Tab-separated table of C-alpha atoms in Angstrom:
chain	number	residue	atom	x	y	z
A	118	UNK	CA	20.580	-145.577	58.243
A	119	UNK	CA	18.737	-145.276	55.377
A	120	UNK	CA	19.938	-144.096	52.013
A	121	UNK	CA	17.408	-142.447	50.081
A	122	UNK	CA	15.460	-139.129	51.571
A	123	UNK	CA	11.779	-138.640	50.360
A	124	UNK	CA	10.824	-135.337	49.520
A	125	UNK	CA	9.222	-134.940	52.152
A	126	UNK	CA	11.737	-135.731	54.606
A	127	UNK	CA	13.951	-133.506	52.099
A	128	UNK	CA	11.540	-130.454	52.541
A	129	UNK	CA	12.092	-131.168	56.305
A	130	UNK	CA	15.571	-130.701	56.124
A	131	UNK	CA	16.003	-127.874	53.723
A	132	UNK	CA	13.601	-125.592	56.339
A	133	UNK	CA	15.924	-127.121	59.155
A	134	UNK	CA	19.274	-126.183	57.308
A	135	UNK	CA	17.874	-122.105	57.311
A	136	UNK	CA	17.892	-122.428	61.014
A	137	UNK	CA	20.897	-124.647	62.058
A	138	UNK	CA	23.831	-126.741	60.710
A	139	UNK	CA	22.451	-130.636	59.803
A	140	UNK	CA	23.780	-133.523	60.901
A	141	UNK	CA	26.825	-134.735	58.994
A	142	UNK	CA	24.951	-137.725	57.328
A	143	UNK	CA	21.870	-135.662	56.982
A	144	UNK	CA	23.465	-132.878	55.015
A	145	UNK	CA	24.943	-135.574	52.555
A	146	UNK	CA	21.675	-137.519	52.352
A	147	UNK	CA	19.943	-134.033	51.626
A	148	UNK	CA	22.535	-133.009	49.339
A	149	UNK	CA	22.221	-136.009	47.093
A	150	UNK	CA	18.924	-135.802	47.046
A	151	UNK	CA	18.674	-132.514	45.933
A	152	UNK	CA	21.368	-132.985	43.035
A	153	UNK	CA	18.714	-135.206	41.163
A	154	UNK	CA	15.215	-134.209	42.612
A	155	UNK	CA	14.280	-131.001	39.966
A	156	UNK	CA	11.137	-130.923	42.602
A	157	UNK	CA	13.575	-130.645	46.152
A	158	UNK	CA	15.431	-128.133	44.125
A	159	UNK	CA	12.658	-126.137	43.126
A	160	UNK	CA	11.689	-125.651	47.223
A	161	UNK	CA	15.180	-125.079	47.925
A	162	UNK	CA	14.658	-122.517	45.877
A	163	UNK	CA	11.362	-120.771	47.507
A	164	UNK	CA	12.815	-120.897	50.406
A	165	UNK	CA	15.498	-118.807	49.368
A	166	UNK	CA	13.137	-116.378	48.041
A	167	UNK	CA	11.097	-116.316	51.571
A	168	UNK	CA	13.922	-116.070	53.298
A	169	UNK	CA	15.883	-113.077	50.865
A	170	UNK	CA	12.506	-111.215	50.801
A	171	UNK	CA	11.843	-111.163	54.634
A	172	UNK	CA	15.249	-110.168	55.240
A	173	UNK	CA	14.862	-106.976	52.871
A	174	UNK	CA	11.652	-106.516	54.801
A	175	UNK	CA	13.132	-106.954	57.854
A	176	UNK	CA	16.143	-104.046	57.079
A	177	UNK	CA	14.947	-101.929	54.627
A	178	UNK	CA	10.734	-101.836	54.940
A	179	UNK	CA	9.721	-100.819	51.593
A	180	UNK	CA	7.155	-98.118	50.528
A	181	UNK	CA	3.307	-98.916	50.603
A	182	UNK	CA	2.661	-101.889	48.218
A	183	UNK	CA	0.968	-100.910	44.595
A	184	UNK	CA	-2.257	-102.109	44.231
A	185	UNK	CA	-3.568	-105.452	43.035
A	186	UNK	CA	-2.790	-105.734	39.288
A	187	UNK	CA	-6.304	-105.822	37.593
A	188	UNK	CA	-7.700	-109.110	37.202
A	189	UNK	CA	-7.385	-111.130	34.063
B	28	UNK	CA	5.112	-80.898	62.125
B	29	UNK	CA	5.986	-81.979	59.113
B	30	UNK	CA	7.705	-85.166	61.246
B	31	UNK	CA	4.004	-84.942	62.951
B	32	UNK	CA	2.740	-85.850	59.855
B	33	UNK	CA	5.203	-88.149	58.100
B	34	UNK	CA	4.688	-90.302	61.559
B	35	UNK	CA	0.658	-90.623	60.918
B	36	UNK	CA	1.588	-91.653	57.732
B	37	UNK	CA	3.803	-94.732	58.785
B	38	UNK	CA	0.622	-96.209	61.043
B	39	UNK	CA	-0.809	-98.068	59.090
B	40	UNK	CA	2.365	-99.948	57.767
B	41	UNK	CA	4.148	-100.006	61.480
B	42	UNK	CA	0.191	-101.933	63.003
B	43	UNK	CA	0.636	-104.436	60.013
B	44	UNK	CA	4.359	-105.307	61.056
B	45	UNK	CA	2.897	-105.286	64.557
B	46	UNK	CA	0.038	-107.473	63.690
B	47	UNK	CA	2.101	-109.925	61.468
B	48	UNK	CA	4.720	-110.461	64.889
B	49	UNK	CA	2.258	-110.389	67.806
B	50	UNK	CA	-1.246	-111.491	66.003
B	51	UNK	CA	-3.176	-109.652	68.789
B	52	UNK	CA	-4.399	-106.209	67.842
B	53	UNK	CA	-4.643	-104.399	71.255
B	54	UNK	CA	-1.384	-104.708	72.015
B	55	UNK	CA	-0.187	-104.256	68.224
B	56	UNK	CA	-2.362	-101.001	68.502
B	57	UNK	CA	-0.162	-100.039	72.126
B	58	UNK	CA	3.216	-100.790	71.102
B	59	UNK	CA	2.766	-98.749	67.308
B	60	UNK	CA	1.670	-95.856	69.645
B	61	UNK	CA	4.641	-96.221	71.721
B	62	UNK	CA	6.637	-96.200	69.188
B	63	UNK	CA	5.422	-93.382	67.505
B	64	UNK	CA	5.426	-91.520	70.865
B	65	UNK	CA	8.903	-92.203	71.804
B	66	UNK	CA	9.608	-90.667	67.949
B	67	UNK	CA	7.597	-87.345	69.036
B	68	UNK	CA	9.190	-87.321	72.045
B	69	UNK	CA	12.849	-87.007	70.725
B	70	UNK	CA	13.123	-86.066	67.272
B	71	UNK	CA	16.212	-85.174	67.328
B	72	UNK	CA	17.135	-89.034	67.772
B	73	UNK	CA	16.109	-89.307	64.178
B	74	UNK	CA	18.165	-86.787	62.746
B	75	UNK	CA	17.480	-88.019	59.392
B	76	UNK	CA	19.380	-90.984	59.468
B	77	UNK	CA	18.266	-93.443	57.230
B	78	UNK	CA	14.828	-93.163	56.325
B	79	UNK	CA	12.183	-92.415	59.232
B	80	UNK	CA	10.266	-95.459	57.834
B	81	UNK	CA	13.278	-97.886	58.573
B	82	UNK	CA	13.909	-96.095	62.110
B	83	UNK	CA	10.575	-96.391	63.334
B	84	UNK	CA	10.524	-99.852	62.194
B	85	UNK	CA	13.668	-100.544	64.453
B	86	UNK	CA	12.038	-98.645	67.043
B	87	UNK	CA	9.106	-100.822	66.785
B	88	UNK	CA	11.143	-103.937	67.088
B	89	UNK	CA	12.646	-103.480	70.255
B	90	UNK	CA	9.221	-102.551	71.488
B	91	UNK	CA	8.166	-105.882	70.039
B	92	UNK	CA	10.996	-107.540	71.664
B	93	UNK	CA	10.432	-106.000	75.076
B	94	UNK	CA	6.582	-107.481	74.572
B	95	UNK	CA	7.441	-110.984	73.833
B	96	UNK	CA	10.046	-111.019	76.394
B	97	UNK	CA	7.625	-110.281	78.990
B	98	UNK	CA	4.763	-111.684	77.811
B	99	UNK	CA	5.885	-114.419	75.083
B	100	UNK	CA	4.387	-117.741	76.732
B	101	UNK	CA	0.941	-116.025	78.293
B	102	UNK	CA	0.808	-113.114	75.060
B	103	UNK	CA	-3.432	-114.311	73.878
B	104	UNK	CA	-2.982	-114.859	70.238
B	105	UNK	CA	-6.346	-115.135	68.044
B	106	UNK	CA	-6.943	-118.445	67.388
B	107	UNK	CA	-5.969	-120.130	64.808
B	108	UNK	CA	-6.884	-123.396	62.707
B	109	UNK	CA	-4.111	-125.647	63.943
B	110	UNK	CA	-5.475	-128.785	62.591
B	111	UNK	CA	-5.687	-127.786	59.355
B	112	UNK	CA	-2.001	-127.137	58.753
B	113	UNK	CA	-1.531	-130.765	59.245
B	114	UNK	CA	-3.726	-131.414	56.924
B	115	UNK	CA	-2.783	-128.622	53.991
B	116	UNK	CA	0.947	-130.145	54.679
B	117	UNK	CA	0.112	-133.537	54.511
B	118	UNK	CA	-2.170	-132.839	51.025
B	119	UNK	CA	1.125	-132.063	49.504
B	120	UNK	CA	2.608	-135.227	49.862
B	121	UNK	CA	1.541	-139.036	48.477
B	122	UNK	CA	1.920	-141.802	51.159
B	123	UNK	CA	5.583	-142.898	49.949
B	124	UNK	CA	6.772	-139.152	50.472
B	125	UNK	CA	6.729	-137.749	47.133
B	126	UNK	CA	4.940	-134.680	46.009
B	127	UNK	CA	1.269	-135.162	44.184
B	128	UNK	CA	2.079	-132.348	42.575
B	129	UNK	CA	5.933	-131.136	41.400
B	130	UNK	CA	6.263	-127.676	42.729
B	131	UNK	CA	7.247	-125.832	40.215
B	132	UNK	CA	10.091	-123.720	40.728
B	133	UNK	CA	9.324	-119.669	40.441
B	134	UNK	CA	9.850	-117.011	37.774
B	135	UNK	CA	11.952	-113.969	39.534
B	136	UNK	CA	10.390	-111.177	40.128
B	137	UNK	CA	12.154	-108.924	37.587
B	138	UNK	CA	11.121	-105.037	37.741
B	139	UNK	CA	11.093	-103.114	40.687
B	140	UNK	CA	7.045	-103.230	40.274
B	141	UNK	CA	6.966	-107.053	40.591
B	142	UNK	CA	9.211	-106.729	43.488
B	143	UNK	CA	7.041	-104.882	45.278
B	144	UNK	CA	4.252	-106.933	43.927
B	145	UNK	CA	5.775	-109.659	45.647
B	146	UNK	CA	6.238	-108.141	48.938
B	147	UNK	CA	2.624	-107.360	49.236
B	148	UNK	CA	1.958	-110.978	48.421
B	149	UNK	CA	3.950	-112.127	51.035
B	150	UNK	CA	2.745	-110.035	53.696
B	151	UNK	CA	-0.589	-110.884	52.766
B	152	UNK	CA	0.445	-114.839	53.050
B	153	UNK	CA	1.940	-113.823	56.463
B	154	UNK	CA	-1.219	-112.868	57.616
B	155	UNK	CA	-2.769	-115.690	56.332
B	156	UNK	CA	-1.012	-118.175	58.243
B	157	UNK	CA	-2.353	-119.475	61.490
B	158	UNK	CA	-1.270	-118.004	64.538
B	159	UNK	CA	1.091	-119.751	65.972
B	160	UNK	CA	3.585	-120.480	62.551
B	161	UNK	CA	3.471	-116.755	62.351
B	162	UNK	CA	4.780	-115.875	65.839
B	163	UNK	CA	7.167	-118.190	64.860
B	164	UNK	CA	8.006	-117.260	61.843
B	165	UNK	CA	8.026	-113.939	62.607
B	166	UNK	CA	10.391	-114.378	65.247
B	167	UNK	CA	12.905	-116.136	63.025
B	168	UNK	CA	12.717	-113.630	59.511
B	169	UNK	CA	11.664	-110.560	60.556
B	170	UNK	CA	13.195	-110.368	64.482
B	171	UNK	CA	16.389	-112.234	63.624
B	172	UNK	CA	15.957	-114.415	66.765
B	173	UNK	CA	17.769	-117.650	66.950
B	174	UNK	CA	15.819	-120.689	67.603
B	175	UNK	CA	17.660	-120.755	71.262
B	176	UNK	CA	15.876	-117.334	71.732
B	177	UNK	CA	12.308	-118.410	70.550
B	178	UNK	CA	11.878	-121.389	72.142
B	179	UNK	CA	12.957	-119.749	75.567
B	180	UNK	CA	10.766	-116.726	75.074
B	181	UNK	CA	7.547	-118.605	73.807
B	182	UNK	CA	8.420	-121.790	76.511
B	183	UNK	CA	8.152	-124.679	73.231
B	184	UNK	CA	10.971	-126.959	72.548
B	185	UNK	CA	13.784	-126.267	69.672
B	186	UNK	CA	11.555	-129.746	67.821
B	187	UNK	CA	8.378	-127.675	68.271
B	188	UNK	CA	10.164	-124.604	66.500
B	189	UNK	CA	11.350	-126.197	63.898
B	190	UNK	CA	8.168	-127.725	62.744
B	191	UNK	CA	6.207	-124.493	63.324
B	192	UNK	CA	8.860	-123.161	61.133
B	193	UNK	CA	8.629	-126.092	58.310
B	194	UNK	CA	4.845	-125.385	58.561
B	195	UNK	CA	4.487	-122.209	58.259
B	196	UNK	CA	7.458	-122.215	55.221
B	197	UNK	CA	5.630	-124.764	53.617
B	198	UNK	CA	2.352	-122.747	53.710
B	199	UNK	CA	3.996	-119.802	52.715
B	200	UNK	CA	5.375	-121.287	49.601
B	201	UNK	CA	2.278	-123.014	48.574
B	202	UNK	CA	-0.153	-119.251	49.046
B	203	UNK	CA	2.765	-117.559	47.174
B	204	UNK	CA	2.622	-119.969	44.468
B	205	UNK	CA	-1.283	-120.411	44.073
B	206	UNK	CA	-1.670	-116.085	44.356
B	207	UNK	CA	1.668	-114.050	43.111
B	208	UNK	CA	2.868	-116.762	40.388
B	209	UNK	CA	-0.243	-118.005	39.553
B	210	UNK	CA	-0.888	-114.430	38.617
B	211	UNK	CA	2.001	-114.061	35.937
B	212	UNK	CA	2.060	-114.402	32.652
């Protein structure tokens, strides 16, 4: 098995781990990678946003947005 | 007839959730109706719990539910660019796997105006998103459906669902980060 994720495999897994549990070796691989990839963690990140902000929309619908800030 | 009126109000907002699920605007336009029927039709059912915005939203999704349940694998959806996902995902990445570009990670949103900012930007990525991902998507976030559930409704396998689910995360993050952050100071 190989060692080393890319990101991209990385971005593969950290959408698959919101949905179901990884793999034993995966979720180590993933998790390594992630410890030293600023990039990796930056998505994990996003994705946590996504997923926190459709959950709010999901459960508590909030009012009509504002409207577009003016442009710069 | 003041709940008369507060209903008209939540149209528009109930067709857009409807839109963002089922991506076909007749039936978005039937089941909103329905819902807001079935409101009319027993108001004491509402009875001011919570607010009438979040009840007719769960009203809507078992409506929603019922739809895709009967309907899920011959539902028309508008079509979509398929091929082009490939390609916007593939952009991202150089041929050994890294990014081109690091993704930044995001500012949070901080006041309650920037919040909502960012809600507005994500429904409006939502829409943006072909199709397919957005059933998908859809499904998963705002439905609350396991991938089990999804993949028998819609007739794809749980592989298919997961990358229509990387996809359409993927494309998500990278609309949110070229219109809502690019937009901050």
């Amino acid at each position: 098995m190989k060692l080393r994720l890319s990101c991209r495999e990385a971005s593969r897994l950290l959408s698959e781990r919101l949905d179901t549990s990884l793999l034993a070796g995966d979720r180590a691989r993933l998790r390594l990678h992630v410890a030293i990839c600023e990039a990796c963690r930056g998505v994990d990140q996003q994705f946590d946003v996504i997923r926190r902000a459709m959950r709010k929309l999901s459960d508590d619908p909030p009012d009509a947005p504002p409207p577009e800030p003016p442009a710069r | 007839m003041t709940l008369a009126f507060d209903l008209a109000a939540l149209r528009t907002p109930l067709l857009r959730f409807a839109q963002l699920q089922l991506r076909n605007a007749s039936v978005a336009e039937d089941v909103v109706s329905e819902t807001l029927l079935a409101i009319l039709e027993k108001p004491d059912s509402f009875q001011g719990r919570s607010s009438l915005r979040t009840y007719a939203t769960g009203i809507l999704k078992f409506k929603i539910i019922d739809v895709l349940r009967r309907q899920g694998r011959e539902l028309c959806i508008e079509t979509g660019d398929d091929e082009s996902v490939d390609d916007a995902i593939d952009a991202l990445f150089a041929a050994d796997g890294h990014y081109r570009e690091p993704p930044a990670a995001w500012q949070q949103p901080d006041s309650a105006l920037q919040q909502a900012q960012f809600m507005a930007a994500l429904q409006s990525c939502i829409e943006r998103l072909p199709a397919r991902q957005a059933r998908v998507f859809m499904m998963r976030e705002w439905l609350d459906h396991d991938i089990d559930d999804i993949c028998s409704e819609l007739g794809i396998t749980a592989n298919n669902c997961g990358v229509m689910l990387y996809r359409a995360r993927m494309l998500l993050r990278e609309c949110l980060g070229q219109g809502w952050q690019a937009g901050r100071g």
